[in-house]
mmCIF file of C-alpha atoms in Angstrom:
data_model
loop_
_atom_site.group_PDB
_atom_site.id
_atom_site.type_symbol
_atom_site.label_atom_id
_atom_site.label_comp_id
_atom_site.label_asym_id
_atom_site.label_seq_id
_atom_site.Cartn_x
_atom_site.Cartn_y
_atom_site.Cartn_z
ATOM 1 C CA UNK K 190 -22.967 2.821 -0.986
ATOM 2 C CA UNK K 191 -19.451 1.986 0.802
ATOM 3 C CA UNK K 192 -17.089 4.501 0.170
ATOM 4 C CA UNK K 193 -13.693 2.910 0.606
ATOM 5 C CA UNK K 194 -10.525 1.737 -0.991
ATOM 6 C CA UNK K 195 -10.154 -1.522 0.898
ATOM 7 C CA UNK K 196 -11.569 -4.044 -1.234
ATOM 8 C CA UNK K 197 -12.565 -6.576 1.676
ATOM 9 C CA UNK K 198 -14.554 -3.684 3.011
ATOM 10 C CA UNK K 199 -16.932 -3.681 -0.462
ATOM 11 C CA UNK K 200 -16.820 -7.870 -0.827
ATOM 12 C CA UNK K 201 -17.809 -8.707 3.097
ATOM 13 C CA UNK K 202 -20.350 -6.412 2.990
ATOM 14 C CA UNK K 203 -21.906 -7.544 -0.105
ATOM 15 C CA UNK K 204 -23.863 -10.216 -0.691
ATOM 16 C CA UNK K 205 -20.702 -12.024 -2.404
ATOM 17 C CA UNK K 206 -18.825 -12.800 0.183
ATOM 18 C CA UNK K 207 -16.799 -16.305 0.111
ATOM 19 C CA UNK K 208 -17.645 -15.817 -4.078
ATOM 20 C CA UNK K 209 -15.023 -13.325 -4.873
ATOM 21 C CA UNK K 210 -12.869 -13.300 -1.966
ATOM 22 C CA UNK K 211 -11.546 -15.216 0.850
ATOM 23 C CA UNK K 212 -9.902 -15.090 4.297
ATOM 24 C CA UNK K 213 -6.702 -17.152 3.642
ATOM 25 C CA UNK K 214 -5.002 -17.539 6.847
ATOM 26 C CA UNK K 215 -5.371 -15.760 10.629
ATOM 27 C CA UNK K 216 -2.931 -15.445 13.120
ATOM 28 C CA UNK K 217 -1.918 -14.015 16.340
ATOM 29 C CA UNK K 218 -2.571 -10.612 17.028
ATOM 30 C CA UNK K 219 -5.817 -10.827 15.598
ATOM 31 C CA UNK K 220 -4.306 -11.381 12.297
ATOM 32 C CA UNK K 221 -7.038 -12.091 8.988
ATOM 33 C CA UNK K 222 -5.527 -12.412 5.499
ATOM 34 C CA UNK K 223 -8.142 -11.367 2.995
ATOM 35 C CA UNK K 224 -7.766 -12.410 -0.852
ATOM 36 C CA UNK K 225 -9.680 -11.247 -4.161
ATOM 37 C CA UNK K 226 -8.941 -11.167 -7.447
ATOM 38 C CA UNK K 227 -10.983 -9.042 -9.944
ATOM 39 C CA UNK K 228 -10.727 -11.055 -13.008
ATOM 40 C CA UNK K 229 -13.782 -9.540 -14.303
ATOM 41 C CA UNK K 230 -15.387 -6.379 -16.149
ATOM 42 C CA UNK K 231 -18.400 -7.334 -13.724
ATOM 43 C CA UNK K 232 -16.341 -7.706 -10.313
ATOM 44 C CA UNK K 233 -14.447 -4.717 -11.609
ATOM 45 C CA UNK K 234 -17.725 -2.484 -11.914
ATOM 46 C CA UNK K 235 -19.273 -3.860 -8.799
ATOM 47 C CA UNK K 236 -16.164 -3.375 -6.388
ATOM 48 C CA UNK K 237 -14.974 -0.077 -8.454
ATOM 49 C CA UNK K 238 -11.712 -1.793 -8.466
ATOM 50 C CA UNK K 239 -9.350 -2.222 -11.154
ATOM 51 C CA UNK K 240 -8.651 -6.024 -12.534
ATOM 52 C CA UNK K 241 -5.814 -7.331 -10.419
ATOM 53 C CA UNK K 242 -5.107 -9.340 -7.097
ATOM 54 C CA UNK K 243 -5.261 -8.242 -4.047
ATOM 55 C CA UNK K 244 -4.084 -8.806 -0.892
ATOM 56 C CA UNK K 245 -5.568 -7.182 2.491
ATOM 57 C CA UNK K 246 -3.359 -7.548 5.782
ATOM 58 C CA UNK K 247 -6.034 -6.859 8.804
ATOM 59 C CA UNK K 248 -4.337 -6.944 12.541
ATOM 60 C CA UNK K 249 -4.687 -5.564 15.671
ATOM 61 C CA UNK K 250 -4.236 -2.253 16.875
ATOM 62 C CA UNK K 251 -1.881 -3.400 19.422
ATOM 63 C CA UNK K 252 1.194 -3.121 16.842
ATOM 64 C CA UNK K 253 1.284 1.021 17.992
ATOM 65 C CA UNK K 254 2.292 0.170 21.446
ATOM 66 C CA UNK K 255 4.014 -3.686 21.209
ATOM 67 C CA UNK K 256 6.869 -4.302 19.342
ATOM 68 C CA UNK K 257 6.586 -8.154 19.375
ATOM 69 C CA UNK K 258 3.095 -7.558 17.777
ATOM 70 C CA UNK K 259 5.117 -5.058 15.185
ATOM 71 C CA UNK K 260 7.665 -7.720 14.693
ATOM 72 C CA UNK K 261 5.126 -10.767 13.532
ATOM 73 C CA UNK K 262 3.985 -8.050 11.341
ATOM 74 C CA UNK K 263 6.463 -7.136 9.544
ATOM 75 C CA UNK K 264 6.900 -11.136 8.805
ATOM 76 C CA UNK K 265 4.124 -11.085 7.394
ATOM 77 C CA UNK K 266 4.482 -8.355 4.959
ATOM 78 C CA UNK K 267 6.985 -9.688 3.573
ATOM 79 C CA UNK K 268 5.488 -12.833 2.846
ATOM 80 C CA UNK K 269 3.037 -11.358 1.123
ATOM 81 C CA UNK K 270 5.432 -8.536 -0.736
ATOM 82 C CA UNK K 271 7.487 -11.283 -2.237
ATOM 83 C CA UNK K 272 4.515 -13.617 -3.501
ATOM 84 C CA UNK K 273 3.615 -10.660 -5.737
ATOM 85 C CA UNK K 274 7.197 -10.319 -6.672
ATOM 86 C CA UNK K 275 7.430 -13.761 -7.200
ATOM 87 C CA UNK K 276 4.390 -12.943 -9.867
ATOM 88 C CA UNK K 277 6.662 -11.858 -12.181
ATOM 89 C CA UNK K 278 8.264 -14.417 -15.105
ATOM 90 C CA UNK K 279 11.897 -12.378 -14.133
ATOM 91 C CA UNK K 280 13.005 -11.903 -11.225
ATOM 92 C CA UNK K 281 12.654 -8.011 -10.217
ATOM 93 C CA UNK K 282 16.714 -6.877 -10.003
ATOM 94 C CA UNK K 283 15.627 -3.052 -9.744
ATOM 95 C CA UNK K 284 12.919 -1.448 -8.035
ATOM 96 C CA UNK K 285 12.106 2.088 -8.130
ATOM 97 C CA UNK K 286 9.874 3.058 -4.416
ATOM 98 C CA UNK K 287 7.240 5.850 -4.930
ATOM 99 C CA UNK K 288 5.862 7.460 -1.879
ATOM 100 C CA UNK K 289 2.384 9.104 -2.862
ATOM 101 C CA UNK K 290 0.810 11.854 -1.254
ATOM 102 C CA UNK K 291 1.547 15.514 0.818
ATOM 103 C CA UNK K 292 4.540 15.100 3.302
ATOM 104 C CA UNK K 293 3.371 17.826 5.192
ATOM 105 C CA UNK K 294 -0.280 16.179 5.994
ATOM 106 C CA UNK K 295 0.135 14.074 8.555
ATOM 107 C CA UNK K 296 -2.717 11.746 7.508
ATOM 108 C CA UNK K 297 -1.746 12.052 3.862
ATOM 109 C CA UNK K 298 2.166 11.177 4.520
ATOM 110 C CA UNK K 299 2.635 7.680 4.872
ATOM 111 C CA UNK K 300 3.909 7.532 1.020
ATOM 112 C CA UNK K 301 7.048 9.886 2.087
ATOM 113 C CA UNK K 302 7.168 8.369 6.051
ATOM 114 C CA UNK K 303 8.089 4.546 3.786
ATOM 115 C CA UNK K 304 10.551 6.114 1.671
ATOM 116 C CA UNK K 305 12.737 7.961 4.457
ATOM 117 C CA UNK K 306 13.418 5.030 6.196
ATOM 118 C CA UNK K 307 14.046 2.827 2.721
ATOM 119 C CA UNK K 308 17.384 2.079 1.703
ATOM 120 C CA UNK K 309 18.104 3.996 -1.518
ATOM 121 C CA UNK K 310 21.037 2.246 -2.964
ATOM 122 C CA UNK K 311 20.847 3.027 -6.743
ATOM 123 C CA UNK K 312 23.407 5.866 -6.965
ATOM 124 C CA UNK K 313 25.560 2.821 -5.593
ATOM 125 C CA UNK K 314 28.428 1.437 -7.720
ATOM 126 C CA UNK K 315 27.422 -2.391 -7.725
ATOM 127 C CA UNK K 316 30.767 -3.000 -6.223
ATOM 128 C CA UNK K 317 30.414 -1.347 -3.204
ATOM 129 C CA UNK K 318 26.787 -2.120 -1.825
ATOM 130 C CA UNK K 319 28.144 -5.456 -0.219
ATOM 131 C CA UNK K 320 25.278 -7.038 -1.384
ATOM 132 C CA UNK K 321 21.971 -4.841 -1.139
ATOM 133 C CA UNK K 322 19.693 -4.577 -3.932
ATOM 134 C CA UNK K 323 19.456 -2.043 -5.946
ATOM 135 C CA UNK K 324 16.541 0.687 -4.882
ATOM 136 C CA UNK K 325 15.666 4.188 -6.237
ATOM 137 C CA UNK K 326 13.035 6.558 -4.315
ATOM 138 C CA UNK K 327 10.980 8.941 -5.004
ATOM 139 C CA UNK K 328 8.279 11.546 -3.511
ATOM 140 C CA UNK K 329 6.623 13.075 -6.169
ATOM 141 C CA UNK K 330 4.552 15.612 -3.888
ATOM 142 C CA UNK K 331 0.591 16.383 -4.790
ATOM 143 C CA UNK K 332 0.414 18.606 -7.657
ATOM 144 C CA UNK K 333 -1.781 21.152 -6.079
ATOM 145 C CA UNK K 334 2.207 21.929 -4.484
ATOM 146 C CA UNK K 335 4.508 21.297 -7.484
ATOM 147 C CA UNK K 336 1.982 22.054 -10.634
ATOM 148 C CA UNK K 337 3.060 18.857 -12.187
ATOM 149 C CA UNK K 338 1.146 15.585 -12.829
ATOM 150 C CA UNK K 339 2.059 13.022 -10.397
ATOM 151 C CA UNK K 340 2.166 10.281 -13.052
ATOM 152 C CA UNK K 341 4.408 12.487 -15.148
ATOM 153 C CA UNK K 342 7.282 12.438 -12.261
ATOM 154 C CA UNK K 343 6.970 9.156 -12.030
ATOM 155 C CA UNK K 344 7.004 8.061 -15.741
ATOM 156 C CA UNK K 345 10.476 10.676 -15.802
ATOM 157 C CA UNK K 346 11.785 8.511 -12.810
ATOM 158 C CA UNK K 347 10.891 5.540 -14.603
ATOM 159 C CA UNK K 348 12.554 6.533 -17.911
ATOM 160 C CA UNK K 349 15.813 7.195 -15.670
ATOM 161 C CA UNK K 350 15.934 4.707 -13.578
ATOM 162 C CA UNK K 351 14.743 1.765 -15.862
ATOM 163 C CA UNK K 352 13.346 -0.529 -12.652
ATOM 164 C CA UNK K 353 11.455 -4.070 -13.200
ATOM 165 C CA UNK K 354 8.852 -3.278 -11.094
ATOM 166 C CA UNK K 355 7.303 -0.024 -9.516
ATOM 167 C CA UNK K 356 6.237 -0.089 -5.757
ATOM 168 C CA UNK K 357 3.414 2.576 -5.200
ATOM 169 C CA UNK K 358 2.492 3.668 -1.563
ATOM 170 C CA UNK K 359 0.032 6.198 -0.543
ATOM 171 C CA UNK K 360 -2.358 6.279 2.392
ATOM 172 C CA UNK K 361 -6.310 4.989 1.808
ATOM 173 C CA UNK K 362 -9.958 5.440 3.621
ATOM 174 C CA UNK K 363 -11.871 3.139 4.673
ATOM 175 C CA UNK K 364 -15.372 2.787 6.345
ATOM 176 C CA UNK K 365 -14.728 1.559 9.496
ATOM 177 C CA UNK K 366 -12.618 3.134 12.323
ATOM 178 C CA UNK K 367 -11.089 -0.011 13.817
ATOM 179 C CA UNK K 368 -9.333 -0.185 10.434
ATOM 180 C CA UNK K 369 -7.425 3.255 9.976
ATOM 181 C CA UNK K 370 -3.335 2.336 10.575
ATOM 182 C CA UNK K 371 -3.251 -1.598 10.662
ATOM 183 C CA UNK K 372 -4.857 -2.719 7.919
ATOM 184 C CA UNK K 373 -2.271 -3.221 4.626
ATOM 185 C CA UNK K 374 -3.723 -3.568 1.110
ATOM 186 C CA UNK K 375 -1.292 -4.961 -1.477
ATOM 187 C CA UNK K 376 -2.052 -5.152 -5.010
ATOM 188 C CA UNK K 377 -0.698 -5.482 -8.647
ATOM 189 C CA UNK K 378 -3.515 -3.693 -10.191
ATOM 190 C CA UNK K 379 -2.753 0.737 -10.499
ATOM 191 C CA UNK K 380 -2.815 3.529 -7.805
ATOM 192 C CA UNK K 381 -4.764 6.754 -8.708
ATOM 193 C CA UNK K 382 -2.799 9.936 -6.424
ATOM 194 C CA UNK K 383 -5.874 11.236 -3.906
ATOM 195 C CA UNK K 384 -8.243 8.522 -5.364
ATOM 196 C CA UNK K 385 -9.672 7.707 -1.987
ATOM 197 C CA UNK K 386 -9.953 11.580 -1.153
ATOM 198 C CA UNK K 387 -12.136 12.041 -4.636
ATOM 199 C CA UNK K 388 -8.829 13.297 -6.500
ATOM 200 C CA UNK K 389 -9.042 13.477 -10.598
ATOM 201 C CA UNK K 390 -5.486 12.705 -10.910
ATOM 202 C CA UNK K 391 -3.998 10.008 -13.765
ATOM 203 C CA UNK K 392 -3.513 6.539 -12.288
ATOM 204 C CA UNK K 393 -0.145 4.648 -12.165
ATOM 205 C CA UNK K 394 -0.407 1.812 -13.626
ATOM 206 C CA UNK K 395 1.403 -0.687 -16.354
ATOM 207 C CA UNK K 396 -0.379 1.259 -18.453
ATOM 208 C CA UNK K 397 0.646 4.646 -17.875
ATOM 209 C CA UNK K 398 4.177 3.675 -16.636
ATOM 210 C CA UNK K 399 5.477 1.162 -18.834
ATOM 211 C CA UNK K 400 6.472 -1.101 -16.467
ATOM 212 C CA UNK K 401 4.626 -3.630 -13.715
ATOM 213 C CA UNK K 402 3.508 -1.936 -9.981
ATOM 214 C CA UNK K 403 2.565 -3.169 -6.773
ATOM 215 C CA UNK K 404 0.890 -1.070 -4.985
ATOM 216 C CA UNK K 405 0.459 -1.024 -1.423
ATOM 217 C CA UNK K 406 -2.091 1.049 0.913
ATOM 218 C CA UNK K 407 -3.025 1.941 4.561
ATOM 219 C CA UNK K 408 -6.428 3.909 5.334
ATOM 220 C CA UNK K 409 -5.637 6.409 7.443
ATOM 221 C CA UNK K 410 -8.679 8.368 6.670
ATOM 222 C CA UNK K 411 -12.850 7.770 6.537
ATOM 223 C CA UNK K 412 -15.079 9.970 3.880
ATOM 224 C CA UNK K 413 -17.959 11.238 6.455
ATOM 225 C CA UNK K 414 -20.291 9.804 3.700
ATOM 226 C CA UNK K 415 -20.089 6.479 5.260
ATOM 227 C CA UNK K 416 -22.161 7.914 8.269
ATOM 228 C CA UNK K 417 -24.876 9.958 7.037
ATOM 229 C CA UNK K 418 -27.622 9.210 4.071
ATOM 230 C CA UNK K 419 -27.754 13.120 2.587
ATOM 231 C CA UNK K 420 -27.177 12.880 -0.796
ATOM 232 C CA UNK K 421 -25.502 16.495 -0.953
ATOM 233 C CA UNK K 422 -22.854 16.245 1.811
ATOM 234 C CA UNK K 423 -19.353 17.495 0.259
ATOM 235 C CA UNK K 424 -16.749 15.428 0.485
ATOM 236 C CA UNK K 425 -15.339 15.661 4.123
ATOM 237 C CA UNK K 426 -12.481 13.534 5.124
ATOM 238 C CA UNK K 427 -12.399 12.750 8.696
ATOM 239 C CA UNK K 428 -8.719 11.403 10.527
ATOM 240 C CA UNK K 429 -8.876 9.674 14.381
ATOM 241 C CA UNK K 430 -6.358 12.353 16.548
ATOM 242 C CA UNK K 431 -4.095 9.338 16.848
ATOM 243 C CA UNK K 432 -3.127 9.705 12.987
ATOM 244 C CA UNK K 433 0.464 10.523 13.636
ATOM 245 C CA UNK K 434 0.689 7.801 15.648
ATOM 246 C CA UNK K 435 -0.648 5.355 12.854
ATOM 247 C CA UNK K 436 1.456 6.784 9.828
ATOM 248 C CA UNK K 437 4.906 6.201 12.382
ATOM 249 C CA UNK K 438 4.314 3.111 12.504
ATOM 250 C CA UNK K 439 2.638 2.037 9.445
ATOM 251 C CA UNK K 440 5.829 3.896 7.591
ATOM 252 C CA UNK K 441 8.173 1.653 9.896
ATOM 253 C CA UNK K 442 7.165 -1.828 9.436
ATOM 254 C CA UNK K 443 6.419 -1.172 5.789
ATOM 255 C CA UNK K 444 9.341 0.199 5.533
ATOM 256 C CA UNK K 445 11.375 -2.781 7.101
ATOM 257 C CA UNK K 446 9.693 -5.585 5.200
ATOM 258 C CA UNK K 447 10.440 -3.344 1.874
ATOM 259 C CA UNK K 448 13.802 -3.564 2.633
ATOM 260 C CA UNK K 449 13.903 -7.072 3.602
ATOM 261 C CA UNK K 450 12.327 -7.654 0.088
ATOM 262 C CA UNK K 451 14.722 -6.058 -2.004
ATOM 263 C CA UNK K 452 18.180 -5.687 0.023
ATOM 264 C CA UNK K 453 17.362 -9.773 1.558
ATOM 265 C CA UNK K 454 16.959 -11.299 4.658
ATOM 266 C CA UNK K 455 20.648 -11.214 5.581
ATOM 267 C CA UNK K 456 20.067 -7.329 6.171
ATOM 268 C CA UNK K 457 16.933 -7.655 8.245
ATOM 269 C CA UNK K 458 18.878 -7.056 11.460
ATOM 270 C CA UNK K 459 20.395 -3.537 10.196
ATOM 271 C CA UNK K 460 16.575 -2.325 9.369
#
């Protein structure tokens, strides 16, 4: 058994590979575009995944230390960020950012490391934002901290803020090490809070929020399971000692094509 949350990870290394997913495109910097969609009560079973599309961004770990690498990246995000936006029959004119996970873990805060560096413009008279979109942000905290269901926070923001579409971030395991901090899994299917981690929490989804998400992940983390065949092994989370290094920039160019999404390319340059 894989345990994992990127979905490539459970299709290549199944014997359905090229049947329910597909490299779509490669590119510099080792760059491999992965795409599934789980369309099925029998794909959804087999992968564990919920029905939805997804979208896995693989690239090299040379984005931590060059910033031309960092910059094709962040291209690239947003290509893929607006082609689920473009999903929708409406045109998304409020977005509401939800940063998932414990701010003070360093492998668990990529959720909160996206939203400080997002452009919160909600609180904004129209008038006065010169043209940026309109973006509310949240970070809900774990509920082992703040007592309170982490889909209850969000359904409050939701009920405030009224957005078209909810953008979910939180970090992810995989299996494999050369994975952890540059792989970026988008989908429009729900995010469950410490899912990958064997968390019990509620899921976000359209669902449980009223209201269509994209959610969008980077493993950070690997469940020791995927190394050993004892049955009884508790659930130990292992993180590489480069971590922080991973989340800071995983936060930034997530971050930046977030913002190029929602406040438009003319901004770009002030990100």
């Amino acid at each position: 058994m894989i345990f994992s949350d990127m979905i490539d990870e459970q299709i290549i290394n199944s014997a359905d590979e090229g049947v329910f997913g597909q490299v779509t495109k490669r590119g510099v910097f080792g760059l491999k575009i992965f795409e599934a969609n789980v369309d099925s009560i029998k794909k959804a079973r087999i992968y564990q995944k919920d029905l939805g599309r997804y979208t896995t961004v693989n690239i090299s770990p040379i984005i931590h230390s060059y910033h031309k690498a960092r910059v094709y990246l962040v291209r690239i995000l947003v290509d893929v960020l607006q082609s689920y936006v473009a999903e929708f029959r409406k045109k998304p004119s409020t977005f509401l950012a939800v940063g998932l996970g414990n701010a003070f873990l360093v492998s668990d805060s990529l959720g909160a490391g996206v939203i400080k560096n997002l452009w919160a413009t909600h609180n904004v008279q129209e008038a006065i934002r010169e043209g940026l979109g309109d973006l509310a942000c949240l970070i809900p905290g774990v509920s082992g901290l703040n007592g309170v269901e982490t889909v209850e926070l969000v359904r409050g923001a939701v009920s405030v803020v009224k957005p078209d579409v909810v953008m979910i971030i939180d970090a992810l395991t995989a299996r494999n090490y050369e994975r952890l901090g540059c792989s970026f899994q988008f989908s429009n299917s729900s995010m469950t809070p410490g899912g990958g981690v064997g968390g019990k929490n509620k899921p976000l989804s359209y669902h449980s929020l009223g209201v269509p998400i994209i959610s969008i992940g980077v493993p950070m983390m690997i469940n020791a399971k995927n190394f050993t065949q004892l049955d009884n092994l508790p659930n130990i989370i292992l993180t590489p000692k480069e971590v922080d290094i991973f989340t800071h920039t995983a936060s930034k160019v997530l971050s930046r094509a977030i913002n190029i999404v929602v406040h438009g390319e003319k901004h770009k340059n002030f990100f």
